[in-house]
Every structure is written in structure tokens, then in C-alpha cells.
Short mmCIF file of C-alpha atoms and ligand atoms in Angstrom, two decimals:
data_model
loop_
_atom_site.label_atom_id
_atom_site.label_comp_id
_atom_site.label_asym_id
_atom_site.label_seq_id
_atom_site.Cartn_x
_atom_site.Cartn_y
_atom_site.Cartn_z
CA UNK A 12 40.37 140.89 86.84
CA UNK A 13 40.71 137.33 85.62
CA UNK A 14 42.49 135.01 88.03
CA UNK A 15 41.57 131.49 86.96
CA UNK A 16 39.93 129.73 84.07
CA UNK A 17 38.81 126.10 83.83
CA UNK A 18 37.72 124.33 80.68
CA UNK A 19 35.17 121.54 80.24
CA UNK A 20 35.28 119.72 76.93
CA UNK A 21 34.02 116.52 75.37
CA UNK A 22 36.58 113.75 74.77
CA UNK A 23 34.25 111.62 72.68
CA UNK A 24 31.34 112.02 70.21
CA UNK A 25 29.38 114.62 72.21
CA UNK A 26 26.68 113.62 74.69
CA UNK A 27 29.29 112.84 77.34
CA UNK A 28 27.37 114.71 80.02
CA UNK A 29 29.26 118.00 79.81
CA UNK A 30 26.13 119.95 80.77
CA UNK A 31 25.87 118.14 84.09
CA UNK A 32 29.59 118.63 84.78
CA UNK A 33 29.45 122.36 83.99
CA UNK A 34 26.36 122.84 86.16
CA UNK A 35 27.92 120.95 89.06
CA UNK A 36 31.19 122.91 88.85
CA UNK A 37 29.31 126.22 88.65
CA UNK A 38 27.29 125.37 91.74
CA UNK A 39 30.25 124.16 93.81
CA UNK A 40 32.75 126.89 92.85
CA UNK A 41 32.81 130.63 92.53
CA UNK A 42 32.74 131.12 88.79
CA UNK A 43 31.63 134.56 87.64
CA UNK A 44 31.46 133.88 83.92
CA UNK A 45 30.50 130.86 81.81
CA UNK A 46 31.63 130.90 78.17
CA UNK A 47 30.32 128.74 75.32
CA UNK A 48 33.08 128.46 72.74
CA UNK A 49 31.77 126.40 69.80
CA UNK A 50 28.69 124.99 68.13
CA UNK A 51 25.12 126.17 68.24
CA UNK A 52 21.63 124.65 68.28
CA UNK A 53 23.14 121.27 67.35
CA UNK A 54 24.16 120.90 71.00
CA UNK A 55 21.87 119.93 73.84
CA UNK A 56 23.12 120.25 77.38
CA UNK A 57 20.78 118.66 79.90
CA UNK A 58 20.84 119.47 83.61
CA UNK A 59 18.53 118.68 86.52
CA UNK A 60 17.67 120.88 89.47
CA UNK A 61 15.39 119.31 92.08
CA UNK A 62 14.06 116.80 89.53
CA UNK A 63 13.22 119.67 87.14
CA UNK A 64 14.87 119.14 83.75
CA UNK A 65 16.50 121.97 81.79
CA UNK A 66 17.96 121.60 78.30
CA UNK A 67 20.00 124.45 76.85
CA UNK A 68 21.18 124.41 73.25
CA UNK A 69 22.87 127.68 72.34
CA UNK A 70 22.94 129.27 75.78
CA UNK A 71 25.81 128.51 78.17
CA UNK A 72 24.74 126.36 81.14
CA UNK A 73 25.63 129.27 83.45
CA UNK A 74 22.46 131.00 82.31
CA UNK A 75 20.59 128.65 84.69
CA UNK A 76 22.40 130.09 87.70
CA UNK A 77 21.64 133.52 89.13
CA UNK A 78 24.70 135.78 89.48
CA UNK A 79 26.65 133.97 86.77
CA UNK A 80 27.42 136.00 83.65
CA UNK A 81 27.42 134.22 80.30
CA UNK A 82 29.23 134.75 77.04
CA UNK A 83 28.72 133.18 73.63
CA UNK A 84 32.03 133.70 71.85
CA UNK A 85 32.89 134.25 68.20
CA UNK A 86 33.22 130.62 67.04
CA UNK A 87 29.59 129.90 67.97
CA UNK A 88 26.67 130.29 65.58
CA UNK A 89 23.41 132.00 66.47
CA UNK A 90 19.98 130.81 65.33
CA UNK A 91 17.95 133.84 66.41
CA UNK A 92 14.51 132.22 66.24
CA UNK A 93 15.58 129.29 68.37
CA UNK A 94 17.56 131.54 70.71
CA UNK A 95 14.43 133.58 71.35
CA UNK A 96 12.40 130.48 72.17
CA UNK A 97 15.18 129.14 74.38
CA UNK A 98 15.19 132.40 76.32
CA UNK A 99 11.39 132.57 76.63
CA UNK A 100 11.29 128.93 77.71
CA UNK A 101 13.67 129.76 80.56
CA UNK A 102 11.70 132.86 81.54
CA UNK A 103 8.58 130.62 81.79
CA UNK A 104 10.53 128.46 84.24
CA UNK A 105 11.45 131.52 86.30
CA UNK A 106 14.96 132.09 84.96
CA UNK A 107 15.74 135.58 83.74
CA UNK A 108 18.72 136.46 81.56
CA UNK A 109 18.54 140.06 82.89
CA UNK A 110 21.83 141.59 81.74
CA UNK A 111 23.68 138.29 82.18
CA UNK A 112 24.10 137.35 78.51
CA UNK A 113 26.86 138.64 76.23
CA UNK A 114 27.25 137.58 72.60
CA UNK A 115 30.23 138.30 70.37
CA UNK A 116 29.44 140.59 67.47
CA UNK A 117 31.46 138.24 65.24
CA UNK A 118 29.19 135.19 65.70
CA UNK A 119 27.57 134.15 62.46
CA UNK A 120 23.81 133.89 62.05
CA UNK A 121 22.11 130.65 61.01
CA UNK A 122 19.55 131.50 58.32
CA UNK A 123 16.52 129.48 57.22
CA UNK A 124 18.27 128.86 53.88
CA UNK A 125 21.17 127.23 55.74
CA UNK A 126 18.78 125.04 57.72
CA UNK A 127 16.94 124.01 54.53
CA UNK A 128 20.23 123.26 52.76
CA UNK A 129 21.48 121.20 55.71
CA UNK A 130 18.28 119.13 55.78
CA UNK A 131 18.23 118.61 52.00
CA UNK A 132 21.90 117.54 51.78
CA UNK A 133 22.26 115.43 54.86
CA UNK A 134 24.47 112.41 54.13
CA UNK A 135 26.28 112.28 57.46
CA UNK A 136 23.21 112.48 59.68
CA UNK A 137 23.59 116.03 60.94
CA UNK A 138 21.19 117.49 63.47
CA UNK A 139 19.66 119.56 60.63
CA UNK A 140 20.37 122.80 62.48
CA UNK A 141 22.13 124.50 59.55
CA UNK A 142 25.56 124.21 61.14
CA UNK A 143 27.74 123.13 58.16
CA UNK A 144 26.20 125.61 55.70
CA UNK A 145 26.55 128.52 58.16
CA UNK A 146 30.21 127.77 58.92
CA UNK A 147 30.68 127.46 55.11
CA UNK A 148 29.28 130.96 54.61
CA UNK A 149 31.57 132.20 57.35
CA UNK A 150 34.59 130.86 55.45
CA UNK A 151 33.24 132.17 52.15
CA UNK A 152 32.88 135.53 53.92
CA UNK A 153 29.36 135.92 52.67
CA UNK A 154 27.55 135.31 55.98
CA UNK A 155 25.55 137.57 58.22
CA UNK A 156 26.96 138.29 61.68
CA UNK A 157 25.53 139.31 65.03
CA UNK A 158 26.76 142.87 64.43
CA UNK A 159 24.34 143.05 61.48
CA UNK A 160 21.32 142.41 63.71
CA UNK A 161 22.59 144.01 66.90
CA UNK A 162 19.33 145.88 67.63
CA UNK A 163 17.23 142.75 67.43
CA UNK A 164 19.41 141.14 70.11
CA UNK A 165 19.77 144.16 72.40
CA UNK A 166 15.95 144.35 72.48
CA UNK A 167 16.04 140.93 74.14
CA UNK A 168 18.36 142.22 76.88
CA UNK A 169 21.47 140.71 75.27
CA UNK A 170 24.71 142.70 75.24
CA UNK A 171 26.62 142.47 71.97
CA UNK A 172 30.38 142.66 72.55
CA UNK A 173 33.61 143.15 70.63
CA UNK A 174 35.83 140.23 71.72
CA UNK A 175 38.97 142.27 71.00
CA UNK A 176 37.95 144.54 73.86
CA UNK A 177 35.91 142.22 76.10
CA UNK A 178 38.64 140.65 78.28
CA UNK A 179 40.17 144.06 79.08
CA UNK A 180 36.85 145.86 79.60
CA UNK A 181 35.84 147.66 82.82
CA UNK A 182 33.09 145.07 83.14
CA UNK A 183 35.47 142.12 83.20
CA UNK A 184 38.06 143.90 85.34
CA UNK A 185 35.42 144.70 87.96
CA UNK A 186 33.20 141.62 87.81
CA UNK A 187 35.05 138.56 86.55
CA UNK A 188 37.64 136.62 88.51
CA UNK A 189 36.93 133.00 87.70
CA UNK A 190 35.85 131.73 84.32
CA UNK A 191 34.47 128.39 83.19
CA UNK A 192 34.66 127.62 79.47
CA UNK A 193 32.16 125.13 78.15
CA UNK A 194 32.64 123.16 74.94
CA UNK A 195 29.94 121.56 72.82
CA UNK A 196 30.15 118.26 70.88
CA UNK A 197 33.49 116.49 71.40
CA UNK A 198 36.98 115.59 70.21
CA UNK A 199 35.80 112.72 67.98
CA UNK A 200 33.40 115.11 66.19
CA UNK A 201 36.01 117.86 65.71
CA UNK A 202 36.45 118.98 62.10
CA UNK A 203 40.24 118.45 62.20
CA UNK A 204 40.75 115.70 64.76
CA UNK A 205 37.97 113.26 63.92
CA UNK A 206 38.96 109.75 62.82
CA UNK A 207 35.76 109.57 60.78
CA UNK A 208 35.61 112.52 58.37
CA UNK A 209 33.03 113.47 57.05
CA UNK A 210 31.04 112.01 59.97
CA UNK A 211 31.83 114.94 62.22
CA UNK A 212 30.64 118.45 62.93
CA UNK A 213 32.15 121.61 61.46
CA UNK A 214 33.47 123.41 64.52
CA UNK A 215 36.54 123.24 66.76
CA UNK A 216 35.51 121.19 69.79
CA UNK A 217 38.98 120.99 71.35
CA UNK A 218 41.01 123.14 73.73
CA UNK A 219 41.92 125.20 70.65
CA UNK A 220 38.30 126.35 70.51
CA UNK A 221 38.45 127.39 74.17
CA UNK A 222 41.68 129.31 73.62
CA UNK A 223 40.25 131.03 70.57
CA UNK A 224 37.93 132.95 72.90
CA UNK A 225 40.96 135.06 73.87
CA UNK A 226 40.98 133.82 77.48
CA UNK A 227 44.41 134.67 78.95
CA UNK A 228 46.41 131.43 78.68
CA UNK A 229 48.13 132.00 82.00
CA UNK A 230 44.80 131.84 83.80
CA UNK A 231 43.97 128.27 82.73
CA UNK A 232 44.13 125.85 85.66
CA UNK A 233 42.04 122.76 85.01
CA UNK A 234 40.94 121.14 81.80
CA UNK A 235 38.20 118.60 82.44
CA UNK A 236 37.97 115.98 79.71
CA UNK A 237 34.53 114.39 79.87
CA UNK A 238 33.61 110.97 78.55
CA UNK A 239 31.16 108.18 79.33
CA UNK A 240 31.88 104.66 80.56
CA UNK A 241 30.83 103.51 77.07
CA UNK A 242 30.88 105.34 73.76
CA UNK A 243 27.85 106.59 71.86
CA UNK A 244 27.44 108.25 68.48
CA UNK A 245 24.49 109.61 66.57
CA UNK A 246 24.66 109.94 62.79
CA UNK A 247 24.61 107.75 59.69
CA UNK A 248 28.04 106.11 60.10
CA UNK A 249 27.98 102.47 61.27
CA UNK A 250 29.28 102.61 64.82
CA UNK A 251 27.74 99.80 66.84
CA UNK A 252 29.42 96.44 66.06
CA UNK A 253 26.74 93.93 65.10
CA UNK A 254 28.27 90.98 66.95
CA UNK A 255 27.71 92.77 70.27
CA UNK A 256 24.27 94.20 69.43
CA UNK A 257 22.41 92.52 72.29
CA UNK A 258 24.75 93.78 75.01
CA UNK A 259 25.17 97.22 73.50
CA UNK A 260 21.43 97.65 72.95
CA UNK A 261 20.91 96.81 76.60
CA UNK A 262 23.44 99.49 77.58
CA UNK A 263 21.69 101.95 75.22
CA UNK A 264 18.29 101.15 76.78
CA UNK A 265 19.51 101.42 80.36
CA UNK A 266 21.36 104.66 79.54
CA UNK A 267 18.35 106.16 77.70
CA UNK A 268 20.62 106.90 74.77
CA UNK A 269 18.49 109.25 72.70
CA UNK A 270 19.72 112.64 71.47
CA UNK A 271 18.57 115.62 73.54
CA UNK A 272 18.34 117.77 70.39
CA UNK A 273 16.91 115.39 67.78
CA UNK A 274 15.54 112.48 69.84
CA UNK A 275 17.46 110.03 67.62
CA UNK A 276 18.70 106.73 69.05
CA UNK A 277 22.44 106.82 69.73
CA UNK A 278 24.53 103.84 68.62
CA UNK A 279 26.64 102.35 71.40
CA UNK A 280 30.05 100.75 71.72
CA UNK A 281 32.44 99.88 74.54
CA UNK A 282 34.76 102.64 75.79
CA UNK A 283 37.77 103.06 73.51
CA UNK A 284 40.76 103.78 75.77
CA UNK A 285 43.16 104.29 72.85
CA UNK A 286 41.02 107.15 71.58
CA UNK A 287 40.46 108.50 75.07
CA UNK A 288 44.21 108.72 75.74
CA UNK A 289 44.75 110.63 72.48
CA UNK A 290 41.90 112.97 73.30
CA UNK A 291 43.09 113.67 76.86
CA UNK A 292 46.67 114.28 75.73
CA UNK A 293 45.87 116.45 72.72
CA UNK A 294 43.54 118.60 74.81
CA UNK A 295 46.05 118.90 77.69
CA UNK A 296 43.38 117.61 80.06
CA UNK A 297 44.31 117.66 83.74
CA UNK A 298 41.33 115.59 84.86
CA UNK A 299 39.16 112.94 83.27
CA UNK A 300 35.51 112.60 84.21
CA UNK A 301 33.91 109.28 83.28
CA UNK A 302 30.13 109.55 83.40
CA UNK A 303 27.36 106.96 83.53
CA UNK A 304 29.34 104.26 85.33
CA UNK A 305 26.04 103.33 87.00
CA UNK A 306 24.77 102.10 83.62
CA UNK A 307 27.60 99.56 83.33
CA UNK A 308 26.78 98.39 86.84
CA UNK A 309 23.10 97.99 85.97
CA UNK A 310 24.05 96.02 82.86
CA UNK A 311 26.85 94.11 84.65
CA UNK A 312 28.98 94.56 81.55
CA UNK A 313 32.56 95.69 82.06
CA UNK A 314 34.41 95.91 78.76
CA UNK A 315 36.65 98.34 76.95
CA UNK A 316 38.95 98.52 73.94
CA UNK A 317 42.66 98.99 74.50
CA UNK A 318 45.43 98.49 71.95
CA UNK A 319 42.65 97.60 69.51
CA UNK A 320 41.46 94.61 71.53
CA UNK A 321 38.42 94.08 73.71
CA UNK A 322 39.21 93.56 77.39
CA UNK A 323 36.53 92.08 79.68
CA UNK A 324 36.50 92.44 83.45
CA UNK A 325 34.62 90.51 86.10
CA UNK A 326 33.66 93.62 88.03
CA UNK A 327 33.86 97.39 88.06
CA UNK A 328 36.87 97.53 90.39
CA UNK A 329 38.96 95.47 87.98
CA UNK A 330 37.92 97.70 85.11
CA UNK A 331 38.76 100.84 87.12
CA UNK A 332 42.16 99.40 88.07
CA UNK A 333 42.87 98.82 84.39
CA UNK A 334 41.75 102.33 83.43
CA UNK A 335 43.95 103.75 86.22
CA UNK A 336 46.97 101.84 84.94
CA UNK A 337 46.53 103.47 81.54
CA UNK A 338 45.38 106.99 82.50
CA UNK A 339 47.43 107.66 85.64
CA UNK A 340 50.30 108.98 83.53
CA UNK A 341 47.98 111.14 81.46
CA UNK A 342 45.78 113.00 83.98
CA UNK A 343 46.13 113.88 87.65
CA UNK A 344 42.65 112.66 88.57
CA UNK A 345 40.04 110.25 87.22
CA UNK A 346 36.55 111.01 88.46
CA UNK A 347 33.86 108.34 88.08
CA UNK A 348 30.28 109.54 88.16
CA UNK A 349 27.39 107.25 89.08
CA UNK A 350 24.83 110.01 89.36
CA UNK A 351 22.80 111.45 86.49
CA UNK A 352 22.44 114.79 88.26
CA UNK A 353 25.91 115.53 89.61
CA UNK A 354 29.54 114.48 89.33
P1 IMP B 8 25.92 118.89 62.80
O1 IMP B 8 26.78 119.39 63.89
O2 IMP B 8 24.44 119.18 63.00
O3 IMP B 8 26.40 119.32 61.45
O4 IMP B 8 26.04 117.29 62.82
C1 IMP B 8 27.23 116.61 62.44
C2 IMP B 8 27.43 115.34 63.25
O5 IMP B 8 27.67 115.71 64.61
C3 IMP B 8 26.19 114.42 63.31
O6 IMP B 8 26.63 113.08 63.41
C4 IMP B 8 25.50 114.86 64.59
O7 IMP B 8 24.67 113.86 65.12
C5 IMP B 8 26.71 115.13 65.47
N1 IMP B 8 26.43 116.10 66.53
C6 IMP B 8 26.35 117.44 66.41
N2 IMP B 8 26.12 118.00 67.61
C7 IMP B 8 26.08 117.00 68.50
C8 IMP B 8 25.90 116.96 69.93
O8 IMP B 8 25.76 117.97 70.61
N3 IMP B 8 25.93 115.72 70.50
C9 IMP B 8 26.13 114.59 69.77
N4 IMP B 8 26.30 114.58 68.44
C10 IMP B 8 26.27 115.77 67.82
MG1 MG B 9 24.13 116.62 73.93
#
């Protein structure tokens, strides 16, 4: 029976390092089930195990860990061709999904027509994965769902589930105590909450997406809001301010800021604390994880935006003191990560 649930979600424009956080939490705690609650092949969650690199797109990060069950819930989209190659890629690396993967029967299927449409009508710089067109079909109620191709998925060893029954099933009652819910993209890309419509994705990247899985609300303990020590964005909107190009390009180079799904260069900017506070509050985050602090140290650049102004600091401690003064009322813990492979 479910006892606790934690949520990991992006507080920025995606690419905050959620994959690493989820992997680290799964390894250090006793989670039985990892749930992906939004997005699809547009996401790319990168994790490292003994210098070996794994990138998952549609699959929850928990698939990389033996004994962890995984669920892709109804708000996610499924690109079957790419799912198959993701699974076979993992099998080649010695990771078997053997009865550990559940997919909601209500997930919509990404078709080739949707991918073609996305690529041919791409003004906002999407990942070209067919995301917008597939969510459009879902709303038009003309789309194809997992339940329509159930056999094709069960042949792969995937269990198709009815989410109305899942949380109260014998399986969950007997096997699942602790759950970790994993978001894709981030608050600034959310279809409702973005400040930059239409330069956003088409899913719910917030805590609302996590709750829409049907997870019992009473079980939620921690909500980890993940961000980086500087902001990045990939898409056609102008994001990187020209007057700071030299510094921000250096940060982008040192941080290897290229998309894990499309390989595109990410634009960079200094951390925006005003936006971060909104994101942490609106997602009811209990903890804030700030990744890639090591990159600021390498660059020796310590700047952030607060109250719409740039603040510069002489060293990291001063910057952290400032962040603490702003966030200490918002979250119970601020975790700084200097390590690309763990928190
Ligand atoms: P779409 O989700 O492919 O429709 O892309 C819409 C916008 O969201 C584009 O600016 C993408 O670059 C961005 N985006 C989508 N998924 C991710 C992600 O996982 N990380 C970062 N940006 C993303
Ligand atoms: Mg990513």
C-alpha cells in the first residue's frame, strides 16, 4: 500500500538535471515505483553510472534500476517506434524491462503524420517529436490511444493499465510503498504557466501534472524543484542577452549546453530568482536543488537577476548567502550540486 510519494519537477526551461536527481534519489532511497507524468520523446534525461552514460526519453529513469517498477501515466504521449528502440538500446546495455514497465491505456500515440506536421510547422523551435500535434488530436478527441494498440505493447513485455484501477490494484497494494514521480520539461515551458507563450511545450509540467496521475494526495511528502545555477533555453525565442554574450557563451561552453534530444545549442542567461520563487511557490516545492554550481565556479561568474536587476557577487559564498536570504522563506532546504553525476 502506498505510504509516501515524492515529486521531482523542473522549475525552469527543462534541462535542469532532473534525470540525475531522480536517479540519485532512487539509488539512495527505497522507492518501489517511478512514474513519468508528462511529455514524451521531447524529453531527454541523462544519467551516468560508473562513467557509462544513459539517456532515456519516454521511459522513466527508474527503468535503469533493477527492482524498481515504472509507470508512464495518462498525460504522457507514446511514440511506439522510438519506444521500441529505447527499450532495445537498454537491453543491449544489459538492462531488461522484464515486467517492470506499466503504461496507461489512455496515453495518446504519436503518429508519423504528427511528427511530419510538427517539423513542417515549427515556428517556436520544437524538438520535432510530434508533441503539439498529438496533444491537439487528444483534445480534438480524434487521436489513437495505447488501448488501441495494446497487443503491440504487451508483446514487448509492457503491461497496459487502467489508471482508474491502478492505485487500488492488488499489484500496488502488495508491491508499492514509496513512489517517486518524475516530471519532464519545466515550469517555464508549461502550457499554462509560461511567461513566453507560444515558446513553450504543450503539456502540464507542474505539480498539477504529478497529481493528475491519481497519486493519493495525502502520501506526498517532498516536492523537489530542480533548477540550474544559470538558466538555459532551447528554441527560437531570443533568450540570451547580447550585451553579456561573451560571459554567457563561456558558461554555455563550460556547461556543455547542448540538448540531449536534438543536440541544439542552448541559449544561456543568469539565474532569474524572481521566476524561481514563483515556480517554487506555485509548485508547493519543499526543497530546491540548484545544479551545475561547479560551472559558475569554473567560469568565476556569480550573477543573478532579482527584482528585475542583475546582482553580481565576488564569490560563490556571497551568492549563496543572497539566494538563502530570498529562498529560506520559500523552501525548507536548498541543495547545491557541484557534481554532474549525483546531487
Ligand atoms: P516540443 O515540446 O517539442 O513541442 O517543444 C516546445 C519547446 O519546448 C521548444 O522550445 C523545445 O526546445 C522545448 N522543449 C521540449 N522538451 C524539452 C526538454 O526536455 N528540455 C528542454 N527543452 C524542451
Ligand atoms: Mg533534457
